[in-house]
mmCIF file of C-alpha atoms in Angstrom:
data_model
loop_
_atom_site.group_PDB
_atom_site.id
_atom_site.type_symbol
_atom_site.label_atom_id
_atom_site.label_comp_id
_atom_site.label_asym_id
_atom_site.label_seq_id
_atom_site.Cartn_x
_atom_site.Cartn_y
_atom_site.Cartn_z
ATOM 1 C CA MET K 164 -11.716 4.864 -13.014
ATOM 2 C CA SER K 165 -10.003 4.809 -9.632
ATOM 3 C CA PHE K 166 -8.852 1.509 -7.997
ATOM 4 C CA THR K 167 -11.432 2.072 -5.214
ATOM 5 C CA SER K 168 -14.103 2.184 -7.941
ATOM 6 C CA ASP K 169 -12.777 -1.120 -9.437
ATOM 7 C CA ILE K 170 -13.027 -2.803 -5.991
ATOM 8 C CA LYS K 171 -16.620 -1.524 -5.364
ATOM 9 C CA LYS K 172 -17.783 -2.397 -8.888
ATOM 10 C CA GLU K 173 -16.578 -6.018 -8.397
ATOM 11 C CA ILE K 174 -18.231 -6.261 -4.911
ATOM 12 C CA ILE K 175 -21.454 -5.214 -6.435
ATOM 13 C CA HIS K 176 -20.985 -7.599 -9.371
ATOM 14 C CA LEU K 177 -20.392 -10.487 -6.942
ATOM 15 C CA GLY K 178 -23.598 -9.815 -4.998
ATOM 16 C CA LEU K 179 -24.798 -11.162 -1.745
ATOM 17 C CA ASN K 180 -26.050 -14.763 -1.635
ATOM 18 C CA THR K 181 -28.316 -14.992 1.492
ATOM 19 C CA PRO K 182 -30.625 -12.756 3.508
ATOM 20 C CA GLU K 183 -28.131 -13.088 6.464
ATOM 21 C CA GLU K 184 -25.358 -11.765 4.130
ATOM 22 C CA ARG K 185 -27.513 -8.825 2.951
ATOM 23 C CA LYS K 186 -28.431 -7.886 6.501
ATOM 24 C CA ALA K 187 -24.719 -7.986 7.530
ATOM 25 C CA ALA K 188 -23.661 -5.838 4.530
ATOM 26 C CA LEU K 189 -26.637 -3.450 5.065
ATOM 27 C CA SER K 190 -25.858 -3.033 8.601
ATOM 28 C CA ALA K 191 -22.155 -2.305 7.913
ATOM 29 C CA PHE K 192 -23.244 0.085 5.184
ATOM 30 C CA VAL K 193 -25.394 2.048 7.689
ATOM 31 C CA ARG K 194 -22.376 2.080 10.101
ATOM 32 C CA THR K 195 -20.103 3.544 7.551
ATOM 33 C CA SER K 196 -22.330 5.703 5.294
ATOM 34 C CA GLY K 197 -25.397 6.399 7.260
ATOM 35 C CA PHE K 198 -26.874 7.386 10.577
ATOM 36 C CA VAL K 199 -29.581 6.256 13.019
ATOM 37 C CA GLY K 200 -32.050 8.774 14.319
ATOM 38 C CA GLU K 201 -35.586 9.620 14.878
ATOM 39 C CA ASN K 202 -38.328 10.992 12.713
ATOM 40 C CA ASP K 203 -41.121 12.576 14.825
ATOM 41 C CA GLY K 204 -39.940 10.700 17.765
ATOM 42 C CA VAL K 205 -39.986 7.413 15.975
ATOM 43 C CA PRO K 206 -36.627 5.442 15.328
ATOM 44 C CA SER K 207 -35.349 5.597 11.657
ATOM 45 C CA PHE K 208 -32.193 5.523 9.721
ATOM 46 C CA PHE K 209 -30.784 7.224 6.747
ATOM 47 C CA ILE K 210 -28.165 6.204 4.189
ATOM 48 C CA VAL K 211 -26.046 8.680 2.208
ATOM 49 C CA SER K 212 -24.369 7.607 -0.960
ATOM 50 C CA GLU K 213 -22.280 9.584 -3.551
ATOM 51 C CA THR K 214 -22.210 6.632 -5.969
ATOM 52 C CA GLU K 215 -25.187 5.704 -7.843
ATOM 53 C CA ASN K 216 -24.446 2.112 -8.470
ATOM 54 C CA VAL K 217 -23.727 1.591 -4.799
ATOM 55 C CA ALA K 218 -27.100 3.220 -3.877
ATOM 56 C CA GLU K 219 -28.857 1.040 -6.327
ATOM 57 C CA PHE K 220 -27.146 -2.086 -4.984
ATOM 58 C CA PHE K 221 -28.329 -1.375 -1.386
ATOM 59 C CA MET K 222 -31.774 -0.254 -2.381
ATOM 60 C CA SER K 223 -32.153 -3.719 -4.183
ATOM 61 C CA ALA K 224 -30.636 -5.589 -1.284
ATOM 62 C CA PHE K 225 -32.962 -3.731 1.153
ATOM 63 C CA SER K 226 -36.083 -4.469 -0.969
ATOM 64 C CA GLU K 227 -35.117 -8.043 -1.378
ATOM 65 C CA THR K 228 -34.494 -8.542 2.247
ATOM 66 C CA PHE K 229 -37.311 -6.621 3.953
ATOM 67 C CA ASN K 230 -39.975 -6.418 1.097
ATOM 68 C CA THR K 231 -40.184 -2.655 1.232
ATOM 69 C CA GLU K 232 -38.324 0.226 -0.497
ATOM 70 C CA LEU K 233 -35.801 2.778 0.776
ATOM 71 C CA THR K 234 -37.179 6.263 0.009
ATOM 72 C CA VAL K 235 -34.998 8.741 -1.823
ATOM 73 C CA MET K 236 -35.389 11.923 0.267
ATOM 74 C CA HIS K 237 -33.280 14.314 -1.889
ATOM 75 C CA ALA K 238 -30.085 14.579 -3.864
ATOM 76 C CA THR K 239 -27.506 17.339 -3.095
ATOM 77 C CA MET K 240 -24.315 18.351 -4.741
ATOM 78 C CA ASP K 241 -21.164 17.692 -2.653
ATOM 79 C CA ARG K 242 -18.929 20.748 -2.988
ATOM 80 C CA MET K 243 -15.694 18.849 -2.342
ATOM 81 C CA SER K 244 -16.178 15.900 -4.671
ATOM 82 C CA GLY K 245 -18.561 17.505 -7.168
ATOM 83 C CA ARG K 246 -20.871 14.505 -6.953
ATOM 84 C CA ASP K 247 -24.546 14.204 -6.173
ATOM 85 C CA LYS K 248 -25.218 12.860 -2.719
ATOM 86 C CA LEU K 249 -28.350 10.637 -2.496
ATOM 87 C CA LEU K 250 -30.111 10.603 0.952
ATOM 88 C CA LEU K 251 -32.091 7.383 1.485
ATOM 89 C CA GLN K 252 -34.566 6.811 4.387
ATOM 90 C CA CYS K 253 -36.015 3.603 5.675
ATOM 91 C CA PRO K 254 -39.806 3.839 5.922
ATOM 92 C CA VAL K 255 -40.677 4.972 9.425
ATOM 93 C CA VAL K 256 -43.442 2.357 9.807
ATOM 94 C CA TYR K 257 -40.851 -0.440 9.358
ATOM 95 C CA ALA K 258 -37.851 1.175 10.779
ATOM 96 C CA GLU K 259 -37.839 0.001 14.311
ATOM 97 C CA SER K 260 -38.281 -3.708 13.288
ATOM 98 C CA ILE K 261 -35.525 -3.470 10.653
ATOM 99 C CA LEU K 262 -33.113 -1.735 13.067
ATOM 100 C CA GLN K 263 -33.641 -4.628 15.359
ATOM 101 C CA GLN K 264 -32.859 -7.154 12.609
ATOM 102 C CA LEU K 265 -29.755 -5.145 11.655
ATOM 103 C CA TYR K 266 -28.589 -4.923 15.345
ATOM 104 C CA LEU K 267 -28.686 -1.113 14.965
ATOM 105 C CA HIS K 268 -31.209 -0.532 17.749
ATOM 106 C CA GLU K 269 -30.471 1.894 20.562
ATOM 107 C CA ASP K 270 -28.937 -0.498 22.920
ATOM 108 C CA SER K 271 -26.590 -2.029 20.379
ATOM 109 C CA VAL K 272 -22.780 -1.533 20.951
ATOM 110 C CA GLY K 273 -20.237 -2.401 18.382
ATOM 111 C CA ILE K 274 -20.855 -5.288 15.997
ATOM 112 C CA ASP K 275 -23.196 -7.835 17.454
ATOM 113 C CA LYS K 276 -21.937 -11.247 17.028
ATOM 114 C CA ARG K 277 -25.420 -12.579 16.140
ATOM 115 C CA LEU K 278 -25.220 -10.370 13.095
ATOM 116 C CA VAL K 279 -22.028 -12.221 11.700
ATOM 117 C CA PRO K 280 -22.142 -15.714 13.180
ATOM 118 C CA THR K 281 -20.354 -17.325 10.145
ATOM 119 C CA GLU K 282 -17.281 -16.506 7.972
ATOM 120 C CA GLU K 283 -19.576 -15.808 4.998
ATOM 121 C CA ASP K 284 -21.529 -13.268 7.134
ATOM 122 C CA MET K 285 -18.274 -11.558 8.296
ATOM 123 C CA ILE K 286 -17.096 -11.271 4.691
ATOM 124 C CA ALA K 287 -20.433 -9.749 3.682
ATOM 125 C CA TYR K 288 -20.103 -7.210 6.499
ATOM 126 C CA VAL K 289 -16.561 -6.379 5.203
ATOM 127 C CA LYS K 290 -18.101 -5.812 1.730
ATOM 128 C CA GLY K 291 -20.810 -3.567 2.999
ATOM 129 C CA ALA K 292 -18.215 -1.572 5.016
ATOM 130 C CA PHE K 293 -16.016 -0.995 2.125
ATOM 131 C CA LEU K 294 -18.921 0.077 -0.195
ATOM 132 C CA GLY K 295 -19.970 2.558 2.498
ATOM 133 C CA GLY K 296 -16.557 3.977 3.728
ATOM 134 C CA GLY K 297 -13.803 2.245 1.967
ATOM 135 C CA SER K 298 -11.058 3.473 -0.370
ATOM 136 C CA CYS K 299 -7.791 2.105 -1.733
ATOM 137 C CA THR K 300 -4.924 4.084 -3.142
ATOM 138 C CA LEU K 301 -1.728 2.901 -4.907
ATOM 139 C CA PRO K 302 1.670 4.383 -5.194
ATOM 140 C CA ASN K 303 1.891 7.203 -7.692
ATOM 141 C CA GLU K 304 4.562 7.711 -10.301
ATOM 142 C CA GLY K 305 6.637 9.866 -8.099
ATOM 143 C CA GLY K 306 6.592 7.327 -5.354
ATOM 144 C CA LYS K 307 5.455 9.871 -2.719
ATOM 145 C CA THR K 308 2.367 7.737 -1.763
ATOM 146 C CA GLY K 309 2.416 4.119 -0.845
ATOM 147 C CA TYR K 310 -0.163 1.303 -0.783
ATOM 148 C CA HIS K 311 -3.116 2.296 1.401
ATOM 149 C CA LEU K 312 -6.547 0.646 2.113
ATOM 150 C CA GLU K 313 -8.825 2.123 4.618
ATOM 151 C CA ILE K 314 -12.547 2.079 5.973
ATOM 152 C CA VAL K 315 -13.946 4.845 7.871
ATOM 153 C CA PHE K 316 -16.345 4.488 10.782
ATOM 154 C CA SER K 317 -18.088 6.995 12.902
ATOM 155 C CA ASP K 318 -18.196 4.780 16.052
ATOM 156 C CA ALA K 319 -15.119 3.541 17.867
ATOM 157 C CA ASP K 320 -16.669 0.348 19.250
ATOM 158 C CA VAL K 321 -17.758 -0.755 15.733
ATOM 159 C CA ALA K 322 -14.329 0.172 14.337
ATOM 160 C CA GLU K 323 -12.606 -1.892 17.090
ATOM 161 C CA ASN K 324 -14.894 -4.810 16.508
ATOM 162 C CA PHE K 325 -14.273 -4.496 12.683
ATOM 163 C CA CYS K 326 -10.543 -4.738 13.268
ATOM 164 C CA GLU K 327 -11.047 -7.949 15.379
ATOM 165 C CA MET K 328 -13.270 -9.348 12.578
ATOM 166 C CA LEU K 329 -10.492 -8.859 10.081
ATOM 167 C CA GLU K 330 -8.035 -10.553 12.356
ATOM 168 C CA GLU K 331 -10.390 -13.489 12.626
ATOM 169 C CA LEU K 332 -10.165 -13.544 8.814
ATOM 170 C CA GLU K 333 -6.404 -13.566 9.138
ATOM 171 C CA MET K 334 -5.683 -9.970 8.264
ATOM 172 C CA LEU K 335 -3.757 -7.618 10.303
ATOM 173 C CA VAL K 336 -5.324 -4.082 10.333
ATOM 174 C CA HIS K 337 -4.483 -0.828 12.257
ATOM 175 C CA LEU K 338 -6.915 1.646 13.745
ATOM 176 C CA VAL K 339 -6.440 5.410 14.114
ATOM 177 C CA ASN K 340 -8.635 8.235 15.431
ATOM 178 C CA ARG K 341 -8.970 10.904 12.644
ATOM 179 C CA LYS K 342 -10.932 13.892 13.880
ATOM 180 C CA ASP K 343 -14.521 12.592 14.642
ATOM 181 C CA THR K 344 -13.923 9.264 12.861
ATOM 182 C CA PHE K 345 -12.197 5.902 13.402
ATOM 183 C CA VAL K 346 -10.212 4.578 10.510
ATOM 184 C CA ALA K 347 -9.183 0.895 10.075
ATOM 185 C CA TYR K 348 -6.342 0.882 7.570
ATOM 186 C CA ILE K 349 -3.926 -1.407 5.824
ATOM 187 C CA LYS K 350 -0.555 -0.326 4.388
ATOM 188 C CA SER K 351 0.949 -3.738 3.566
ATOM 189 C CA LYS K 352 0.586 -4.757 -0.060
ATOM 190 C CA GLU K 353 0.469 -8.401 0.951
ATOM 191 C CA VAL K 354 -2.397 -7.767 3.392
ATOM 192 C CA ILE K 355 -4.198 -5.667 0.723
ATOM 193 C CA SER K 356 -3.891 -8.653 -1.560
ATOM 194 C CA ASP K 357 -5.336 -10.783 1.257
ATOM 195 C CA PHE K 358 -8.227 -8.370 1.570
ATOM 196 C CA LEU K 359 -9.087 -8.586 -1.972
ATOM 197 C CA SER K 360 -8.831 -12.274 -2.065
ATOM 198 C CA VAL K 361 -11.043 -12.757 0.981
ATOM 199 C CA ILE K 362 -13.831 -10.531 -0.433
ATOM 200 C CA GLY K 363 -13.646 -12.722 -3.587
ATOM 201 C CA ALA K 364 -12.449 -9.634 -5.807
ATOM 202 C CA GLU K 365 -10.357 -11.906 -8.011
ATOM 203 C CA HIS K 366 -10.421 -9.595 -11.132
ATOM 204 C CA THR K 367 -9.237 -6.660 -8.989
ATOM 205 C CA LEU K 368 -6.623 -8.851 -7.257
ATOM 206 C CA ARG K 369 -4.985 -9.857 -10.528
ATOM 207 C CA LYS K 370 -4.886 -6.156 -11.578
ATOM 208 C CA PHE K 371 -3.369 -5.315 -8.164
ATOM 209 C CA SER K 372 -0.874 -8.067 -8.415
ATOM 210 C CA ALA K 373 0.222 -6.927 -11.776
ATOM 211 C CA LEU K 374 0.686 -3.409 -10.594
ATOM 212 C CA VAL K 375 2.661 -4.575 -7.523
ATOM 213 C CA GLU K 376 4.902 -6.726 -9.733
ATOM 214 C CA LYS K 377 5.491 -3.827 -12.090
ATOM 215 C CA ARG K 378 6.462 -1.447 -9.325
ATOM 216 C CA ASP K 379 8.665 -4.021 -7.554
ATOM 217 C CA ARG K 380 10.569 -4.528 -10.840
ATOM 218 C CA ALA K 381 10.969 -0.747 -11.192
ATOM 219 C CA ASN K 382 12.172 -0.540 -7.582
ATOM 220 C CA GLN K 383 14.784 -3.448 -8.182
ATOM 221 C CA ASN K 384 15.958 -1.649 -11.275
ATOM 222 C CA ASN K 385 16.355 1.579 -9.448
ATOM 223 C CA ARG K 386 18.253 -0.153 -6.551
ATOM 224 C CA ALA K 387 20.450 -1.857 -9.042
ATOM 225 C CA GLN K 388 21.150 1.510 -10.797
ATOM 226 C CA ASN K 389 21.803 3.091 -7.557
ATOM 227 C CA CYS K 390 24.157 0.289 -6.409
ATOM 228 C CA MET K 391 26.052 0.531 -9.766
ATOM 229 C CA ALA K 392 26.240 4.284 -9.367
ATOM 230 C CA GLY K 393 27.514 3.883 -5.809
ATOM 231 C CA ASN K 394 30.203 1.349 -6.910
ATOM 232 C CA ALA K 395 31.211 3.781 -9.614
ATOM 233 C CA ASP K 396 31.617 6.431 -7.082
ATOM 234 C CA LYS K 397 33.647 4.278 -4.906
ATOM 235 C CA THR K 398 35.836 3.219 -7.916
ATOM 236 C CA ALA K 399 36.370 6.838 -8.855
ATOM 237 C CA ILE K 400 37.377 7.881 -5.270
ATOM 238 C CA ALA K 401 39.715 4.972 -4.911
ATOM 239 C CA ALA K 402 41.341 5.914 -8.297
ATOM 240 C CA VAL K 403 41.850 9.444 -7.197
ATOM 241 C CA LYS K 404 43.407 8.378 -3.890
ATOM 242 C CA GLN K 405 45.787 6.079 -5.910
ATOM 243 C CA VAL K 406 46.778 8.834 -8.329
ATOM 244 C CA VAL K 407 47.439 11.307 -5.498
ATOM 245 C CA ALA K 408 49.621 8.886 -3.654
ATOM 246 C CA ILE K 409 51.522 7.734 -6.797
ATOM 247 C CA LYS K 410 52.345 11.394 -7.814
ATOM 248 C CA LYS K 411 53.799 12.023 -4.394
ATOM 249 C CA LEU K 412 55.812 8.788 -4.733
ATOM 250 C CA GLN K 413 56.970 9.920 -8.247
ATOM 251 C CA GLU K 414 58.283 13.103 -6.734
ATOM 252 C CA ASN K 415 60.481 11.161 -4.249
ATOM 253 C CA SER K 416 63.873 9.757 -4.912
ATOM 254 C CA MET K 417 62.380 6.422 -3.819
ATOM 255 C CA PHE K 418 60.520 6.086 -7.067
ATOM 256 C CA SER K 419 63.680 5.492 -9.085
ATOM 257 C CA ASP K 420 64.499 2.439 -6.909
ATOM 258 C CA LEU K 421 61.148 0.706 -7.806
ATOM 259 C CA SER K 422 60.999 -2.346 -9.918
ATOM 260 C CA ASP K 423 59.976 -1.949 -13.544
ATOM 261 C CA GLU K 424 56.695 -3.715 -12.760
ATOM 262 C CA LEU K 425 55.776 -1.250 -9.981
ATOM 263 C CA LYS K 426 57.010 1.685 -12.208
ATOM 264 C CA GLN K 427 54.744 0.614 -15.045
ATOM 265 C CA VAL K 428 51.642 0.201 -12.833
ATOM 266 C CA ALA K 429 52.433 3.578 -11.270
ATOM 267 C CA ASN K 430 52.698 5.396 -14.621
ATOM 268 C CA GLU K 431 49.693 3.730 -16.160
ATOM 269 C CA ARG K 432 47.529 4.398 -13.164
ATOM 270 C CA VAL K 433 48.319 8.196 -13.451
ATOM 271 C CA GLU K 434 47.889 8.012 -17.230
ATOM 272 C CA HIS K 435 44.687 6.183 -17.009
ATOM 273 C CA ALA K 436 43.071 7.637 -13.869
ATOM 274 C CA THR K 437 39.368 6.841 -14.907
ATOM 275 C CA MET K 438 39.923 3.080 -15.417
ATOM 276 C CA SER K 439 38.715 0.568 -12.812
ATOM 277 C CA LEU K 440 41.187 -1.880 -11.458
ATOM 278 C CA GLN K 441 39.809 -4.551 -13.701
ATOM 279 C CA GLU K 442 39.988 -2.329 -16.779
ATOM 280 C CA LEU K 443 43.619 -1.363 -15.973
ATOM 281 C CA ALA K 444 44.598 -4.952 -15.339
ATOM 282 C CA ASP K 445 43.191 -5.947 -18.674
ATOM 283 C CA TYR K 446 45.124 -3.138 -20.209
ATOM 284 C CA LEU K 447 48.327 -4.221 -18.569
ATOM 285 C CA LYS K 448 47.568 -7.865 -19.395
ATOM 286 C CA ILE K 449 47.979 -8.983 -15.892
ATOM 287 C CA SER K 450 45.483 -10.523 -13.489
ATOM 288 C CA LYS K 451 43.412 -8.202 -11.118
ATOM 289 C CA SER K 452 44.928 -9.852 -8.026
ATOM 290 C CA CYS K 453 48.273 -9.205 -9.370
ATOM 291 C CA LEU K 454 47.476 -5.580 -9.956
ATOM 292 C CA ASN K 455 45.911 -5.271 -6.502
ATOM 293 C CA HIS K 456 49.126 -6.612 -4.947
ATOM 294 C CA ARG K 457 51.273 -4.144 -6.847
ATOM 295 C CA MET K 458 48.931 -1.176 -6.087
ATOM 296 C CA ARG K 459 48.920 -1.919 -2.397
ATOM 297 C CA ARG K 460 52.843 -1.972 -2.477
ATOM 298 C CA LEU K 461 52.753 1.381 -4.224
ATOM 299 C CA MET K 462 50.401 2.821 -1.603
ATOM 300 C CA GLU K 463 52.505 1.596 1.325
ATOM 301 C CA LEU K 464 55.593 3.142 -0.251
ATOM 302 C CA ALA K 465 53.718 6.386 -0.887
ATOM 303 C CA LYS K 466 52.770 6.420 2.956
ATOM 304 C CA LYS K 467 56.473 6.077 3.825
ATOM 305 C CA CYS K 468 57.154 9.161 1.700
ATOM 306 C CA GLU K 469 54.851 11.129 4.046
ATOM 307 C CA GLU K 470 56.628 9.930 7.284
#
């Protein structure tokens, strides 16, 4: 089961508490997964759903709210997803009245504030929108995809109002035009966590938090390994430079005039070229700072040989 399915399943499990919440969710569902039109010149609306439990949820909410049933017009196979698409129609005789109550009538623009006067109603609208046009993807094993939650709308004004609504609920969301649709999306794992918390999907939130924590630990381990590898590369490069410089110094008459301590460090550096400075200091039984001092002196003398 995908993470999107997990979220939708929990939204359905949570349900909608009041007629006002059901109307808000139904209106959002039509905006994201349906269309308003006419049947023989009479206003009507249709809902399309690829998910049976989502369709059943809204059929039940519709019946409970308006005391009438959505009609299953027909089911077709979606070639892209391989799933059956259910086409549900509002009974024509009740359509105009119901469209007015859902603020989907001909003159409505965007999301009417009267539909979502309270925070609970706004959250219900968000739930309905996600059930109709929402998806959430997580980073894959290769790390080529990131965190991404989106809800797709067919109307620009509705999409803009939806983003404003999420901002009222203290969530920052972005909006992009994708072909003939308008997509409200979130890429921040922190804001996705907020989204799940706001809609009350606590079970899915715990699962998401665990996945984020696991991925963050893996990223930290990778950064630590990369850092260690980088430090190892720097150590190796520094050692090579030291060995090259010391060999030049050994070929110069100046080398014979060095103190026994410097000669020892020079010879052992060449002999143990792969050792880090700390490892070489331990081998020579001197402190690292002492070794650093002697190595700097050797490098300075080697530069003089080149002059």
